[in-house]
PDB file of C-alpha atoms and ligand atoms in Angstrom:
ATOM      1  CA  MET A   1     -11.023  11.699 -11.017  1.00  0.00           C
ATOM      2  CA  SER A   2      -9.904   8.261  -9.080  1.00  0.00           C
ATOM      3  CA  ILE A   3      -7.916   9.854  -6.132  1.00  0.00           C
ATOM      4  CA  LYS A   4     -10.396  12.358  -4.171  1.00  0.00           C
ATOM      5  CA  THR A   5      -8.159  14.281  -1.882  1.00  0.00           C
ATOM      6  CA  ALA A   6     -10.258  16.831   1.027  1.00  0.00           C
ATOM      7  CA  THR A   7      -8.689  18.669   4.100  1.00  0.00           C
ATOM      8  CA  LEU A   8     -10.966  19.222   6.847  1.00  0.00           C
ATOM      9  CA  ASN A   9     -10.301  20.164  10.517  1.00  0.00           C
ATOM     10  CA  GLY A  10      -7.198  19.697  10.261  1.00  0.00           C
ATOM     11  CA  VAL A  11      -7.092  16.417   8.284  1.00  0.00           C
ATOM     12  CA  ALA A  12      -5.970  15.869   5.061  1.00  0.00           C
ATOM     13  CA  THR A  13      -7.739  12.636   3.544  1.00  0.00           C
ATOM     14  CA  ILE A  14      -6.897  10.913   0.461  1.00  0.00           C
ATOM     15  CA  GLU A  15      -9.145   8.723  -0.853  1.00  0.00           C
ATOM     16  CA  ILE A  16      -8.717   5.736  -3.901  1.00  0.00           C
ATOM     17  CA  ALA A  17     -11.552   5.829  -5.630  1.00  0.00           C
ATOM     18  CA  ARG A  18     -11.861   3.807  -8.957  1.00  0.00           C
ATOM     19  CA  PRO A  19     -14.500   1.278  -7.633  1.00  0.00           C
ATOM     20  CA  GLU A  20     -14.957  -0.229 -11.005  1.00  0.00           C
ATOM     21  CA  LYS A  21     -11.520  -1.373 -11.408  1.00  0.00           C
ATOM     22  CA  LYS A  22     -11.148  -2.593  -7.750  1.00  0.00           C
ATOM     23  CA  ASN A  23      -9.670   0.805  -7.041  1.00  0.00           C
ATOM     24  CA  ALA A  24      -6.268  -0.580  -8.923  1.00  0.00           C
ATOM     25  CA  ILE A  25      -3.922   1.969  -8.630  1.00  0.00           C
ATOM     26  CA  THR A  26      -2.648   3.828 -12.259  1.00  0.00           C
ATOM     27  CA  GLN A  27       0.959   5.782 -12.785  1.00  0.00           C
ATOM     28  CA  ALA A  28      -1.776   8.980 -12.680  1.00  0.00           C
ATOM     29  CA  MET A  29      -3.108   7.835  -9.079  1.00  0.00           C
ATOM     30  CA  TYR A  30       0.595   7.046  -7.690  1.00  0.00           C
ATOM     31  CA  ARG A  31       1.227  10.724  -9.238  1.00  0.00           C
ATOM     32  CA  SER A  32      -1.964  12.266  -7.280  1.00  0.00           C
ATOM     33  CA  MET A  33      -1.131  10.434  -3.977  1.00  0.00           C
ATOM     34  CA  ALA A  34       2.280  11.781  -4.080  1.00  0.00           C
ATOM     35  CA  GLN A  35       0.958  15.288  -4.981  1.00  0.00           C
ATOM     36  CA  ALA A  36      -1.479  15.232  -1.915  1.00  0.00           C
ATOM     37  CA  LEU A  37       1.315  13.695   0.598  1.00  0.00           C
ATOM     38  CA  GLU A  38       3.298  16.498  -0.362  1.00  0.00           C
ATOM     39  CA  ALA A  39       1.520  19.248  -0.104  1.00  0.00           C
ATOM     40  CA  ALA A  40      -0.267  17.712   3.383  1.00  0.00           C
ATOM     41  CA  THR A  41       3.531  18.041   4.649  1.00  0.00           C
ATOM     42  CA  ALA A  42       3.870  20.945   3.775  1.00  0.00           C
ATOM     43  CA  ASP A  43       0.820  23.153   5.063  1.00  0.00           C
ATOM     44  CA  ALA A  44       1.250  23.554   9.034  1.00  0.00           C
ATOM     45  CA  ALA A  45      -3.120  23.572   9.033  1.00  0.00           C
ATOM     46  CA  VAL A  46      -2.569  19.890   8.445  1.00  0.00           C
ATOM     47  CA  ARG A  47      -2.058  17.998  11.421  1.00  0.00           C
ATOM     48  CA  ALA A  48      -2.501  14.415  10.407  1.00  0.00           C
ATOM     49  CA  VAL A  49      -2.930  12.391   6.970  1.00  0.00           C
ATOM     50  CA  LEU A  50      -5.753   9.824   6.430  1.00  0.00           C
ATOM     51  CA  ILE A  51      -5.951   7.190   3.513  1.00  0.00           C
ATOM     52  CA  THR A  52      -8.731   5.182   2.680  1.00  0.00           C
ATOM     53  CA  GLY A  53     -10.359   3.257  -0.132  1.00  0.00           C
ATOM     54  CA  GLN A  54     -14.075   2.725  -0.848  1.00  0.00           C
ATOM     55  CA  PRO A  55     -16.429   0.283   0.691  1.00  0.00           C
ATOM     56  CA  GLY A  56     -15.879  -2.846   0.568  1.00  0.00           C
ATOM     57  CA  ILE A  57     -12.137  -1.946  -1.450  1.00  0.00           C
ATOM     58  CA  PHE A  58      -9.176  -0.405  -0.082  1.00  0.00           C
ATOM     59  CA  THR A  59      -7.198  -1.580  -3.589  1.00  0.00           C
ATOM     60  CA  SER A  60      -6.449  -4.022  -5.720  1.00  0.00           C
ATOM     61  CA  GLY A  61      -3.184  -2.973  -5.804  1.00  0.00           C
ATOM     62  CA  ASN A  62      -1.327  -1.502  -9.101  1.00  0.00           C
ATOM     63  CA  ASP A  63      -3.211  -1.692 -12.348  1.00  0.00           C
ATOM     64  CA  ILE A  64      -2.061  -4.691 -14.183  1.00  0.00           C
ATOM     65  CA  GLU A  65      -2.298  -3.072 -17.151  1.00  0.00           C
ATOM     66  CA  ASP A  66       0.250  -0.295 -16.391  1.00  0.00           C
ATOM     67  CA  PHE A  67       2.520  -3.372 -15.139  1.00  0.00           C
ATOM     68  CA  MET A  68       2.453  -4.787 -18.443  1.00  0.00           C
ATOM     69  CA  GLN A  69       2.955  -1.449 -20.258  1.00  0.00           C
ATOM     70  CA  ARG A  70       5.721  -0.153 -18.254  1.00  0.00           C
ATOM     71  CA  PRO A  71       8.489   0.770 -20.783  1.00  0.00           C
ATOM     72  CA  ALA A  72      11.913  -0.844 -19.734  1.00  0.00           C
ATOM     73  CA  GLY A  73      14.295   1.415 -17.947  1.00  0.00           C
ATOM     74  CA  SER A  74      11.523   3.529 -16.382  1.00  0.00           C
ATOM     75  CA  GLU A  75      11.149   4.541 -12.934  1.00  0.00           C
ATOM     76  CA  SER A  76       7.258   3.842 -11.561  1.00  0.00           C
ATOM     77  CA  PRO A  77       5.280   7.172 -10.235  1.00  0.00           C
ATOM     78  CA  ALA A  78       4.599   4.501  -7.285  1.00  0.00           C
ATOM     79  CA  PHE A  79       8.048   5.380  -6.368  1.00  0.00           C
ATOM     80  CA  GLY A  80       7.435   9.017  -6.134  1.00  0.00           C
ATOM     81  CA  PHE A  81       4.405   7.838  -3.586  1.00  0.00           C
ATOM     82  CA  MET A  82       6.059   5.508  -1.896  1.00  0.00           C
ATOM     83  CA  ARG A  83       8.738   8.222  -0.937  1.00  0.00           C
ATOM     84  CA  ALA A  84       6.529  10.661   0.199  1.00  0.00           C
ATOM     85  CA  LEU A  85       4.543   8.385   2.649  1.00  0.00           C
ATOM     86  CA  ILE A  86       7.820   7.291   3.593  1.00  0.00           C
ATOM     87  CA  GLY A  87       9.039  11.236   3.969  1.00  0.00           C
ATOM     88  CA  CYS A  88       5.497  12.382   5.446  1.00  0.00           C
ATOM     89  CA  ASP A  89       6.645  14.322   8.978  1.00  0.00           C
ATOM     90  CA  LYS A  90       2.556  13.918  10.076  1.00  0.00           C
ATOM     91  CA  PRO A  91       0.611  11.178  11.242  1.00  0.00           C
ATOM     92  CA  VAL A  92      -0.489   8.953   8.780  1.00  0.00           C
ATOM     93  CA  VAL A  93      -3.870   6.825   9.448  1.00  0.00           C
ATOM     94  CA  ALA A  94      -5.315   4.246   7.308  1.00  0.00           C
ATOM     95  CA  ALA A  95      -8.525   2.845   7.122  1.00  0.00           C
ATOM     96  CA  VAL A  96      -9.016  -0.459   5.251  1.00  0.00           C
ATOM     97  CA  THR A  97     -12.037  -2.583   4.200  1.00  0.00           C
ATOM     98  CA  GLY A  98     -12.197  -5.299   1.730  1.00  0.00           C
ATOM     99  CA  ALA A  99      -9.336  -6.096  -0.543  1.00  0.00           C
ATOM    100  CA  ALA A 100      -5.800  -4.489   0.320  1.00  0.00           C
ATOM    101  CA  ILE A 101      -3.467  -6.221  -2.200  1.00  0.00           C
ATOM    102  CA  GLY A 102       0.050  -5.915  -3.185  1.00  0.00           C
ATOM    103  CA  ILE A 103       1.261  -2.255  -2.729  1.00  0.00           C
ATOM    104  CA  GLY A 104      -2.222  -2.338  -0.712  1.00  0.00           C
ATOM    105  CA  THR A 105      -0.570  -3.898   1.828  1.00  0.00           C
ATOM    106  CA  THR A 106       2.780  -2.732   1.300  1.00  0.00           C
ATOM    107  CA  MET A 107       1.605   0.963   1.959  1.00  0.00           C
ATOM    108  CA  LEU A 108       0.382   0.171   5.272  1.00  0.00           C
ATOM    109  CA  LEU A 109       3.598  -1.156   6.357  1.00  0.00           C
ATOM    110  CA  HIS A 110       4.655   2.585   6.487  1.00  0.00           C
ATOM    111  CA  CYS A 111       1.680   4.097   7.855  1.00  0.00           C
ATOM    112  CA  ASP A 112       1.596   5.219  11.931  1.00  0.00           C
ATOM    113  CA  PHE A 113      -2.083   3.865  12.445  1.00  0.00           C
ATOM    114  CA  VAL A 114      -4.384   1.137  10.533  1.00  0.00           C
ATOM    115  CA  TYR A 115      -7.698   0.232  11.298  1.00  0.00           C
ATOM    116  CA  VAL A 116      -9.098  -2.441   9.754  1.00  0.00           C
ATOM    117  CA  ALA A 117     -12.765  -3.819   9.077  1.00  0.00           C
ATOM    118  CA  ASP A 118     -13.938  -7.077   9.748  1.00  0.00           C
ATOM    119  CA  ASP A 119     -14.304  -8.181   6.469  1.00  0.00           C
ATOM    120  CA  ALA A 120     -10.437  -6.945   5.198  1.00  0.00           C
ATOM    121  CA  ARG A 121      -8.276  -9.295   3.437  1.00  0.00           C
ATOM    122  CA  LEU A 122      -4.430  -8.606   3.025  1.00  0.00           C
ATOM    123  CA  ALA A 123      -2.048  -9.964   0.590  1.00  0.00           C
ATOM    124  CA  MET A 124       0.952  -9.691  -1.208  1.00  0.00           C
ATOM    125  CA  PRO A 125       0.906 -12.075  -4.371  1.00  0.00           C
ATOM    126  CA  PHE A 126       3.907 -10.951  -5.958  1.00  0.00           C
ATOM    127  CA  VAL A 127       5.310 -13.632  -6.918  1.00  0.00           C
ATOM    128  CA  SER A 128       1.993 -15.187  -8.415  1.00  0.00           C
ATOM    129  CA  LEU A 129       2.861 -12.458 -10.556  1.00  0.00           C
ATOM    130  CA  GLY A 130       6.472 -13.521 -11.029  1.00  0.00           C
ATOM    131  CA  LEU A 131       7.116 -10.673  -9.173  1.00  0.00           C
ATOM    132  CA  VAL A 132       9.282 -10.089  -5.629  1.00  0.00           C
ATOM    133  CA  PRO A 133       8.514  -7.754  -2.928  1.00  0.00           C
ATOM    134  CA  GLU A 134       8.781  -4.113  -3.115  1.00  0.00           C
ATOM    135  CA  PHE A 135       9.245  -0.945  -0.800  1.00  0.00           C
ATOM    136  CA  GLY A 136      10.685  -2.732   1.975  1.00  0.00           C
ATOM    137  CA  SER A 137       8.314  -5.535   2.482  1.00  0.00           C
ATOM    138  CA  SER A 138      10.606  -8.077   2.140  1.00  0.00           C
ATOM    139  CA  LEU A 139      12.405  -6.538   4.790  1.00  0.00           C
ATOM    140  CA  ILE A 140       9.867  -5.124   7.156  1.00  0.00           C
ATOM    141  CA  VAL A 141       7.404  -8.316   6.840  1.00  0.00           C
ATOM    142  CA  PRO A 142      10.380 -10.942   8.218  1.00  0.00           C
ATOM    143  CA  GLN A 143      10.882  -8.443  10.949  1.00  0.00           C
ATOM    144  CA  LEU A 144       7.409  -8.344  12.280  1.00  0.00           C
ATOM    145  CA  MET A 145       6.049 -11.173  11.957  1.00  0.00           C
ATOM    146  CA  GLY A 146       9.075 -13.845  11.849  1.00  0.00           C
ATOM    147  CA  ASN A 147      10.287 -15.951   8.657  1.00  0.00           C
ATOM    148  CA  VAL A 148       7.854 -18.395   8.819  1.00  0.00           C
ATOM    149  CA  ARG A 149       5.055 -16.362   9.007  1.00  0.00           C
ATOM    150  CA  ALA A 150       6.279 -13.839   6.011  1.00  0.00           C
ATOM    151  CA  ALA A 151       7.256 -17.436   4.077  1.00  0.00           C
ATOM    152  CA  GLU A 152       3.276 -18.173   3.750  1.00  0.00           C
ATOM    153  CA  LYS A 153       2.565 -13.979   3.235  1.00  0.00           C
ATOM    154  CA  LEU A 154       5.578 -13.426   0.559  1.00  0.00           C
ATOM    155  CA  LEU A 155       6.493 -16.940  -0.821  1.00  0.00           C
ATOM    156  CA  LEU A 156       3.384 -18.201  -1.174  1.00  0.00           C
ATOM    157  CA  GLY A 157       1.283 -14.452  -1.107  1.00  0.00           C
ATOM    158  CA  ASP A 158      -0.843 -16.450   1.029  1.00  0.00           C
ATOM    159  CA  PRO A 159      -3.805 -13.800   2.077  1.00  0.00           C
ATOM    160  CA  PHE A 160      -4.216 -13.035   5.316  1.00  0.00           C
ATOM    161  CA  SER A 161      -7.051 -11.706   8.055  1.00  0.00           C
ATOM    162  CA  ALA A 162      -8.232  -8.003   9.527  1.00  0.00           C
ATOM    163  CA  SER A 163      -7.164 -10.140  12.885  1.00  0.00           C
ATOM    164  CA  ALA A 164      -3.893 -11.698  11.268  1.00  0.00           C
ATOM    165  CA  ALA A 165      -3.053  -8.448  10.458  1.00  0.00           C
ATOM    166  CA  VAL A 166      -3.050  -6.726  13.944  1.00  0.00           C
ATOM    167  CA  GLU A 167      -1.415 -10.189  15.743  1.00  0.00           C
ATOM    168  CA  ALA A 168       1.422  -9.385  13.111  1.00  0.00           C
ATOM    169  CA  GLY A 169       1.664  -5.678  13.977  1.00  0.00           C
ATOM    170  CA  ILE A 170       0.149  -4.790  10.732  1.00  0.00           C
ATOM    171  CA  ALA A 171      -2.719  -3.055  11.884  1.00  0.00           C
ATOM    172  CA  ASN A 172      -3.967  -1.753  15.422  1.00  0.00           C
ATOM    173  CA  ALA A 173      -7.586  -3.092  15.701  1.00  0.00           C
ATOM    174  CA  VAL A 174     -10.280  -4.826  13.859  1.00  0.00           C
ATOM    175  CA  LEU A 175     -13.870  -2.379  13.383  1.00  0.00           C
ATOM    176  CA  PRO A 176     -17.558  -3.321  12.035  1.00  0.00           C
ATOM    177  CA  ALA A 177     -16.893  -2.185   7.979  1.00  0.00           C
ATOM    178  CA  THR A 178     -19.225   1.366   8.692  1.00  0.00           C
ATOM    179  CA  GLU A 179     -16.851   2.102  11.566  1.00  0.00           C
ATOM    180  CA  VAL A 180     -13.352   2.044  10.327  1.00  0.00           C
ATOM    181  CA  LEU A 181     -13.534   5.333   8.524  1.00  0.00           C
ATOM    182  CA  PRO A 182     -15.131   7.033  11.271  1.00  0.00           C
ATOM    183  CA  HIS A 183     -12.519   5.328  13.947  1.00  0.00           C
ATOM    184  CA  ALA A 184      -9.250   6.083  11.919  1.00  0.00           C
ATOM    185  CA  ARG A 185     -10.792  10.290  11.543  1.00  0.00           C
ATOM    186  CA  ARG A 186     -11.143  10.423  15.063  1.00  0.00           C
ATOM    187  CA  VAL A 187      -7.766   9.280  15.141  1.00  0.00           C
ATOM    188  CA  ALA A 188      -5.971  11.717  12.742  1.00  0.00           C
ATOM    189  CA  GLU A 189      -8.020  14.531  14.326  1.00  0.00           C
ATOM    190  CA  ARG A 190      -6.623  14.048  18.204  1.00  0.00           C
ATOM    191  CA  PHE A 191      -3.206  15.517  16.554  1.00  0.00           C
ATOM    192  CA  ASN A 192      -5.086  18.499  16.334  1.00  0.00           C
ATOM    193  CA  ALA A 193      -4.840  18.860  19.905  1.00  0.00           C
ATOM    194  CA  LEU A 194      -1.663  17.523  20.080  1.00  0.00           C
ATOM    195  CA  PRO A 195       1.883  19.453  19.832  1.00  0.00           C
ATOM    196  CA  PRO A 196       3.019  19.299  16.203  1.00  0.00           C
ATOM    197  CA  GLY A 197       6.566  20.015  16.866  1.00  0.00           C
ATOM    198  CA  ALA A 198       7.200  16.923  18.982  1.00  0.00           C
ATOM    199  CA  VAL A 199       4.909  14.727  17.360  1.00  0.00           C
ATOM    200  CA  ARG A 200       6.663  15.342  13.932  1.00  0.00           C
ATOM    201  CA  GLU A 201      10.321  15.035  15.936  1.00  0.00           C
ATOM    202  CA  THR A 202       9.124  12.056  17.434  1.00  0.00           C
ATOM    203  CA  LYS A 203       7.714  10.119  14.607  1.00  0.00           C
ATOM    204  CA  ARG A 204      11.102  11.274  12.953  1.00  0.00           C
ATOM    205  CA  LEU A 205      12.582   9.268  16.051  1.00  0.00           C
ATOM    206  CA  MET A 206      10.646   6.275  15.969  1.00  0.00           C
ATOM    207  CA  ARG A 207      11.413   5.859  12.011  1.00  0.00           C
ATOM    208  CA  ARG A 208      15.564   6.789  11.934  1.00  0.00           C
ATOM    209  CA  ALA A 209      17.260   3.737  12.384  1.00  0.00           C
ATOM    210  CA  ARG A 210      14.403   1.854  10.267  1.00  0.00           C
ATOM    211  CA  ASN A 211      14.541   4.104   7.543  1.00  0.00           C
ATOM    212  CA  ALA A 212      17.921   3.792   6.533  1.00  0.00           C
ATOM    213  CA  ALA A 213      17.387   0.001   6.043  1.00  0.00           C
ATOM    214  CA  THR A 214      14.651   0.394   4.335  1.00  0.00           C
ATOM    215  CA  LEU A 215      15.691   2.727   2.011  1.00  0.00           C
ATOM    216  CA  GLU A 216      18.580   0.970   0.983  1.00  0.00           C
ATOM    217  CA  THR A 217      16.165  -2.406   0.718  1.00  0.00           C
ATOM    218  CA  ILE A 218      13.988  -0.316  -2.143  1.00  0.00           C
ATOM    219  CA  GLY A 219      16.565   0.022  -4.191  1.00  0.00           C
ATOM    220  CA  ILE A 220      17.764  -3.553  -3.993  1.00  0.00           C
ATOM    221  CA  GLU A 221      14.193  -4.622  -4.618  1.00  0.00           C
ATOM    222  CA  GLY A 222      13.488  -1.933  -7.052  1.00  0.00           C
ATOM    223  CA  GLY A 223      16.044  -3.094  -9.270  1.00  0.00           C
ATOM    224  CA  VAL A 224      15.000  -6.872  -9.284  1.00  0.00           C
ATOM    225  CA  PHE A 225      11.099  -6.174  -9.545  1.00  0.00           C
ATOM    226  CA  ALA A 226      12.217  -3.774 -12.798  1.00  0.00           C
ATOM    227  CA  GLU A 227      13.966  -7.468 -14.588  1.00  0.00           C
ATOM    228  CA  ARG A 228      10.952  -9.204 -12.982  1.00  0.00           C
ATOM    229  CA  LEU A 229       8.498  -7.305 -14.731  1.00  0.00           C
ATOM    230  CA  LEU A 230       9.900  -8.087 -18.248  1.00  0.00           C
ATOM    231  CA  SER A 231      10.379 -11.782 -17.346  1.00  0.00           C
ATOM    232  CA  PRO A 232       7.831 -14.242 -19.333  1.00  0.00           C
ATOM    233  CA  GLU A 233       6.852 -15.344 -15.684  1.00  0.00           C
ATOM    234  CA  ALA A 234       5.256 -12.156 -15.195  1.00  0.00           C
ATOM    235  CA  GLN A 235       3.737 -11.466 -18.622  1.00  0.00           C
ATOM    236  CA  GLU A 236       2.317 -15.124 -18.442  1.00  0.00           C
ATOM    237  CA  ALA A 237       0.383 -13.846 -14.935  1.00  0.00           C
ATOM    238  CA  PHE A 238      -0.164 -10.665 -16.377  1.00  0.00           C
ATOM    239  CA  SER A 239      -2.020 -12.212 -19.355  1.00  0.00           C
ATOM    240  CA  ALA A 240      -3.845 -15.315 -17.380  1.00  0.00           C
ATOM    241  CA  PHE A 241      -5.738 -12.104 -15.387  1.00  0.00           C
ATOM    242  CA  PHE A 242      -7.201 -10.332 -18.157  1.00  0.00           C
ATOM    243  CA  GLU A 243      -7.978 -13.249 -20.260  1.00  0.00           C
ATOM    244  CA  LYS A 244      -9.894 -14.999 -16.810  1.00  0.00           C
ATOM    245  CA  ARG A 245      -7.501 -18.522 -16.415  1.00  0.00           C
ATOM    246  CA  LYS A 246      -5.010 -19.536 -14.135  1.00  0.00           C
ATOM    247  CA  PRO A 247      -1.058 -18.909 -15.581  1.00  0.00           C
ATOM    248  CA  ASP A 248       0.643 -21.613 -16.563  1.00  0.00           C
ATOM    249  CA  PHE A 249       4.044 -21.908 -15.208  1.00  0.00           C
ATOM    250  CA  ALA A 250       5.220 -25.176 -15.661  1.00  0.00           C
ATOM    251  CA  LYS A 251       6.916 -24.230 -18.962  1.00  0.00           C
ATOM    252  CA  PHE A 252       9.677 -22.464 -17.227  1.00  0.00           C
TER     253      PHE A 252
HETATM  254  N1  COA B 301      -5.333  -4.099 -12.349  1.00  0.00           N
HETATM  255  C1  COA B 301      -6.158  -3.625 -13.372  1.00  0.00           C
HETATM  256  N2  COA B 301      -7.748  -4.184 -13.066  1.00  0.00           N
HETATM  257  C2  COA B 301      -7.981  -4.745 -12.026  1.00  0.00           C
HETATM  258  C3  COA B 301      -6.945  -5.117 -11.174  1.00  0.00           C
HETATM  259  C4  COA B 301      -5.836  -4.603 -11.063  1.00  0.00           C
HETATM  260  N3  COA B 301      -4.759  -4.960 -10.160  1.00  0.00           N
HETATM  261  N4  COA B 301      -7.946  -5.698 -10.118  1.00  0.00           N
HETATM  262  C5  COA B 301      -9.088  -5.598 -10.372  1.00  0.00           C
HETATM  263  N5  COA B 301      -9.270  -5.092 -11.715  1.00  0.00           N
HETATM  264  C6  COA B 301     -10.144  -4.940 -12.553  1.00  0.00           C
HETATM  265  C7  COA B 301     -10.632  -6.304 -13.665  1.00  0.00           C
HETATM  266  O1  COA B 301      -9.701  -6.933 -14.706  1.00  0.00           O
HETATM  267  C8  COA B 301     -12.090  -6.371 -13.840  1.00  0.00           C
HETATM  268  O2  COA B 301     -12.080  -5.681 -14.980  1.00  0.00           O
HETATM  269  P1  COA B 301     -13.329  -5.893 -16.083  1.00  0.00           P
HETATM  270  O3  COA B 301     -14.469  -5.287 -15.426  1.00  0.00           O
HETATM  271  O4  COA B 301     -13.422  -4.873 -16.706  1.00  0.00           O
HETATM  272  O5  COA B 301     -13.574  -7.286 -16.364  1.00  0.00           O
HETATM  273  C9  COA B 301     -12.743  -5.207 -12.986  1.00  0.00           C
HETATM  274  O6  COA B 301     -10.942  -4.944 -12.254  1.00  0.00           O
HETATM  275  C10 COA B 301     -13.032  -6.098 -11.224  1.00  0.00           C
HETATM  276  O7  COA B 301     -11.845  -6.970 -11.016  1.00  0.00           O
HETATM  277  P2  COA B 301     -12.955  -8.618 -11.055  1.00  0.00           P
HETATM  278  O8  COA B 301     -11.567  -9.241 -10.440  1.00  0.00           O
HETATM  279  O9  COA B 301     -13.845  -8.733 -11.587  1.00  0.00           O
HETATM  280  O10 COA B 301     -13.893  -8.275  -9.559  1.00  0.00           O
HETATM  281  P3  COA B 301     -13.360  -9.954  -7.787  1.00  0.00           P
HETATM  282  O11 COA B 301     -14.258  -9.047  -7.118  1.00  0.00           O
HETATM  283  O12 COA B 301     -14.065 -11.197  -8.733  1.00  0.00           O
HETATM  284  O13 COA B 301     -12.116  -9.508  -7.462  1.00  0.00           O
HETATM  285  C11 COA B 301     -10.070  -8.969  -6.906  1.00  0.00           C
HETATM  286  C12 COA B 301     -11.428  -8.484  -6.988  1.00  0.00           C
HETATM  287  C13 COA B 301      -9.399  -7.816  -6.161  1.00  0.00           C
HETATM  288  C14 COA B 301      -9.414 -10.224  -5.844  1.00  0.00           C
HETATM  289  C15 COA B 301      -9.206  -9.393  -8.085  1.00  0.00           C
HETATM  290  O14 COA B 301      -9.884  -8.155  -9.216  1.00  0.00           O
HETATM  291  C16 COA B 301      -7.885  -9.318  -8.172  1.00  0.00           C
HETATM  292  O15 COA B 301      -6.751 -10.526  -7.606  1.00  0.00           O
HETATM  293  N6  COA B 301      -7.267  -8.519  -8.794  1.00  0.00           N
HETATM  294  C17 COA B 301      -5.777  -8.440  -8.987  1.00  0.00           C
HETATM  295  C18 COA B 301      -5.257  -8.160  -7.573  1.00  0.00           C
HETATM  296  C19 COA B 301      -3.415  -8.701  -8.154  1.00  0.00           C
HETATM  297  O16 COA B 301      -2.753  -9.023  -8.061  1.00  0.00           O
HETATM  298  N7  COA B 301      -3.068  -7.107  -7.811  1.00  0.00           N
HETATM  299  C20 COA B 301      -1.674  -7.023  -8.435  1.00  0.00           C
HETATM  300  C21 COA B 301      -0.968  -7.082  -7.323  1.00  0.00           C
HETATM  301  S1  COA B 301       0.807  -6.954  -7.541  1.00  0.00           S
END
């Protein structure tokens, strides 16, 4: 099982657990995460959701083999997961140690609280893979940090540190790696003492304006992303990854 779920003391935890592949997320894993989020949203006993990875790796992003094998025209189960995340009306807290790549960073843009270890490295290297940003990141990242700093992350795909994530408003705080998960859990558990209706309505109000624009952007990005997946540029990037060589984009 590559996604572990557990509900304890009002907190539903979703743990990405595929360390042998650096927590790369497969289609089946997206489905499990979507189900867990939907179950948490529906369960009155759950007051908050906690998303985490393994010590030293949050996730290396979408499984690149799945990217290569996706049939044309099919919607990735990543959409179901991200819709469930964006639609979750309970607070979602993320605890990140190590790398958070691709959708690993994108999903943080839709969490309510994000705690990062001092060893965390975030990156959205979609262009390097012949792809484009996804799930609202082409809108949200420039809004958060301004166009020129967003260009470093989205056009060049430069990784950035935990403190840069805090500075950009993507994360709340940098903590020692061993403190991240316990701290995130303590924050999630605080919602046991708060009135759930007021929390739910406040989250809805905070997201109202942004969600309309985000959902529209997700549709547009999704169409371009699906085309890019089939592009010769992306095929070259995926092959290069598994052949452990540098991609050659000079021929395009
Ligand atoms: N999809 C599929 N497999 C992946 C993967 C991914 N996103 N990320 C890592 N793996 C696999 C590797 O192929 C390798 O498999 P193998 O042992 O069968 O050869 C294994 O996980 C370990 O990865 P490796 O690259 O050897 O680990 P590392 O510590 O040197 O580097 C990363 C870790 C995360 C920096 C590196 O794996 C990486 O850059 N991954 C791809 C990130 C990416 O581009 N994601 C997509 C974003 S849209």
